[in-house]
């Protein structure tokens, strides 16, 4: 019998590499253990993504910086922030980021995809995921990923991103067009980090993804055969335990350090471009 392909997403791969126990709780345990509350940095990122998706759904004549800023307000939620004042500060910052981004971006062409799900068999895996934006430039697809984190990103970040590489591989199979270029658009700093992949670099990313997929598939199969879940899916403790969704169900994670405040991973308002 041919080997069954393993479905993977960038999130599934990164969760396994971050902490096998967290992987088990997120993807295997049923019912899923209770998750922690919302984090402000996740709320901020989701609002910006939703506003930009809605923006590119507008007719070209209405794609103005002012419309982009207004969409941030329409999609805003306060979950995870310290209070209404902090939430309002970051709402205004996010509106400024999105407005400035649109003012510096050619928005006259419609993207090929917005929040587009791509899925394709590649080697021993099926690479899947939802891409923030897919552009077409000079007959080739370009993967665009929005970022709202603390620090500006570099060319090395784009080159090393397994998620972007898998999106490129899946997009070109799904949409049947060449795809080599990947971009990280960091809205707080107004910068773009880009990388042009080669076949060799895409192959390296695919092979690493296959290795990780083999690891969690073997652990899952062994667990289903009666293996010890704590041996197969050990906790990998570190700073990430402070903001893990499943912290309340993990004694080792609780012992690793204090729980982070829900707004702890926000960049300071005076450190980011408004």
PDB file of C-alpha atoms in Angstrom, residues 90-180:
ATOM      1  CA  UNK A  90      -3.460  50.596  20.292  1.00  0.00           C
ATOM      2  CA  UNK A  91      -6.607  50.985  18.209  1.00  0.00           C
ATOM      3  CA  UNK A  92      -5.364  54.411  17.147  1.00  0.00           C
ATOM      4  CA  UNK A  93      -1.858  53.057  16.553  1.00  0.00           C
ATOM      5  CA  UNK A  94      -3.193  50.231  14.414  1.00  0.00           C
ATOM      6  CA  UNK A  95      -5.323  52.642  12.388  1.00  0.00           C
ATOM      7  CA  UNK A  96      -2.197  54.698  11.752  1.00  0.00           C
ATOM      8  CA  UNK A  97      -0.166  51.659  10.714  1.00  0.00           C
ATOM      9  CA  UNK A  98      -2.803  50.491   8.253  1.00  0.00           C
ATOM     10  CA  UNK A  99      -3.387  53.979   6.861  1.00  0.00           C
ATOM     11  CA  UNK A 100       0.349  54.551   6.306  1.00  0.00           C
ATOM     12  CA  UNK A 101       0.740  51.096   4.781  1.00  0.00           C
ATOM     13  CA  UNK A 102      -2.022  51.709   2.250  1.00  0.00           C
ATOM     14  CA  UNK A 103      -0.661  55.163   1.420  1.00  0.00           C
ATOM     15  CA  UNK A 104       2.644  53.521   0.423  1.00  0.00           C
ATOM     16  CA  UNK A 105       1.149  50.496  -1.386  1.00  0.00           C
ATOM     17  CA  UNK A 106      -0.189  50.172  -4.949  1.00  0.00           C
ATOM     18  CA  UNK A 107      -3.762  49.038  -4.319  1.00  0.00           C
ATOM     19  CA  UNK A 108      -5.087  49.375  -7.866  1.00  0.00           C
ATOM     20  CA  UNK A 109      -4.711  45.671  -8.664  1.00  0.00           C
ATOM     21  CA  UNK A 110      -6.874  43.025  -7.028  1.00  0.00           C
ATOM     22  CA  UNK A 111      -4.934  40.341  -5.155  1.00  0.00           C
ATOM     23  CA  UNK A 112      -5.173  36.786  -6.453  1.00  0.00           C
ATOM     24  CA  UNK A 113      -6.183  35.668  -2.978  1.00  0.00           C
ATOM     25  CA  UNK A 114      -7.151  37.152   0.384  1.00  0.00           C
ATOM     26  CA  UNK A 115      -6.999  34.837   3.388  1.00  0.00           C
ATOM     27  CA  UNK A 116      -6.773  32.141   0.703  1.00  0.00           C
ATOM     28  CA  UNK A 117      -6.658  28.499   1.794  1.00  0.00           C
ATOM     29  CA  UNK A 118      -4.082  26.535  -0.203  1.00  0.00           C
ATOM     30  CA  UNK A 119      -3.493  22.794  -0.040  1.00  0.00           C
ATOM     31  CA  UNK A 120      -1.314  20.539  -2.166  1.00  0.00           C
ATOM     32  CA  UNK A 121       0.530  17.206  -1.925  1.00  0.00           C
ATOM     33  CA  UNK A 122       4.280  17.826  -1.799  1.00  0.00           C
ATOM     34  CA  UNK A 123       6.621  14.911  -1.237  1.00  0.00           C
ATOM     35  CA  UNK A 124       5.364  12.919   1.753  1.00  0.00           C
ATOM     36  CA  UNK A 125       3.109  15.679   3.119  1.00  0.00           C
ATOM     37  CA  UNK A 126       0.062  17.678   2.170  1.00  0.00           C
ATOM     38  CA  UNK A 127       1.046  21.301   2.823  1.00  0.00           C
ATOM     39  CA  UNK A 128      -1.924  23.429   3.846  1.00  0.00           C
ATOM     40  CA  UNK A 129      -2.555  26.864   5.220  1.00  0.00           C
ATOM     41  CA  UNK A 130      -4.328  30.183   4.941  1.00  0.00           C
ATOM     42  CA  UNK A 131      -2.279  32.881   3.213  1.00  0.00           C
ATOM     43  CA  UNK A 132      -2.867  36.506   4.183  1.00  0.00           C
ATOM     44  CA  UNK A 133      -2.536  37.730   0.602  1.00  0.00           C
ATOM     45  CA  UNK A 134      -1.379  36.359  -2.730  1.00  0.00           C
ATOM     46  CA  UNK A 135      -0.369  38.900  -5.381  1.00  0.00           C
ATOM     47  CA  UNK A 136       0.497  38.355  -9.017  1.00  0.00           C
ATOM     48  CA  UNK A 137       3.461  40.305 -10.358  1.00  0.00           C
ATOM     49  CA  UNK A 138       5.020  39.797 -13.776  1.00  0.00           C
ATOM     50  CA  UNK A 139       3.253  36.479 -14.216  1.00  0.00           C
ATOM     51  CA  UNK A 140       4.380  35.006 -10.874  1.00  0.00           C
ATOM     52  CA  UNK A 141       2.624  34.639  -7.529  1.00  0.00           C
ATOM     53  CA  UNK A 142       3.946  36.478  -4.466  1.00  0.00           C
ATOM     54  CA  UNK A 143       3.147  35.370  -0.913  1.00  0.00           C
ATOM     55  CA  UNK A 144       2.416  38.308   1.427  1.00  0.00           C
ATOM     56  CA  UNK A 145       2.276  37.832   5.198  1.00  0.00           C
ATOM     57  CA  UNK A 146       1.270  40.700   7.511  1.00  0.00           C
ATOM     58  CA  UNK A 147       3.122  41.134  10.802  1.00  0.00           C
ATOM     59  CA  UNK A 148       2.343  43.383  13.789  1.00  0.00           C
ATOM     60  CA  UNK A 149       4.947  42.227  16.325  1.00  0.00           C
ATOM     61  CA  UNK A 150       7.455  44.190  18.353  1.00  0.00           C
ATOM     62  CA  UNK A 151      10.430  44.247  15.990  1.00  0.00           C
ATOM     63  CA  UNK A 152      10.955  44.925  12.310  1.00  0.00           C
ATOM     64  CA  UNK A 153      11.842  41.842  10.294  1.00  0.00           C
ATOM     65  CA  UNK A 154      14.810  41.096   8.060  1.00  0.00           C
ATOM     66  CA  UNK A 155      15.571  39.306   4.817  1.00  0.00           C
ATOM     67  CA  UNK A 156      16.828  36.407   6.933  1.00  0.00           C
ATOM     68  CA  UNK A 157      13.408  36.162   8.594  1.00  0.00           C
ATOM     69  CA  UNK A 158      11.739  35.843   5.197  1.00  0.00           C
ATOM     70  CA  UNK A 159      14.334  33.353   3.959  1.00  0.00           C
ATOM     71  CA  UNK A 160      14.081  31.168   7.068  1.00  0.00           C
ATOM     72  CA  UNK A 161      10.277  31.191   7.369  1.00  0.00           C
ATOM     73  CA  UNK A 162       9.047  27.644   6.888  1.00  0.00           C
ATOM     74  CA  UNK A 163       5.472  28.904   6.776  1.00  0.00           C
ATOM     75  CA  UNK A 164       6.141  31.199   3.822  1.00  0.00           C
ATOM     76  CA  UNK A 165       8.034  28.483   1.944  1.00  0.00           C
ATOM     77  CA  UNK A 166       5.208  25.983   2.415  1.00  0.00           C
ATOM     78  CA  UNK A 167       2.666  28.583   1.315  1.00  0.00           C
ATOM     79  CA  UNK A 168       4.719  29.170  -1.855  1.00  0.00           C
ATOM     80  CA  UNK A 169       4.895  25.444  -2.591  1.00  0.00           C
ATOM     81  CA  UNK A 170       1.182  24.917  -1.996  1.00  0.00           C
ATOM     82  CA  UNK A 171       0.106  28.090  -3.832  1.00  0.00           C
ATOM     83  CA  UNK A 172       1.937  27.249  -7.025  1.00  0.00           C
ATOM     84  CA  UNK A 173       0.386  23.778  -7.084  1.00  0.00           C
ATOM     85  CA  UNK A 174      -3.090  25.063  -6.169  1.00  0.00           C
ATOM     86  CA  UNK A 175      -3.105  28.044  -8.546  1.00  0.00           C
ATOM     87  CA  UNK A 176      -0.833  26.533 -11.224  1.00  0.00           C
ATOM     88  CA  UNK A 177       1.503  29.488 -11.505  1.00  0.00           C
ATOM     89  CA  UNK A 178       5.152  29.996 -10.550  1.00  0.00           C
ATOM     90  CA  UNK A 179       5.745  31.181  -6.983  1.00  0.00           C
ATOM     91  CA  UNK A 180       9.171  31.971  -5.569  1.00  0.00           C
TER      92      UNK A 180
END
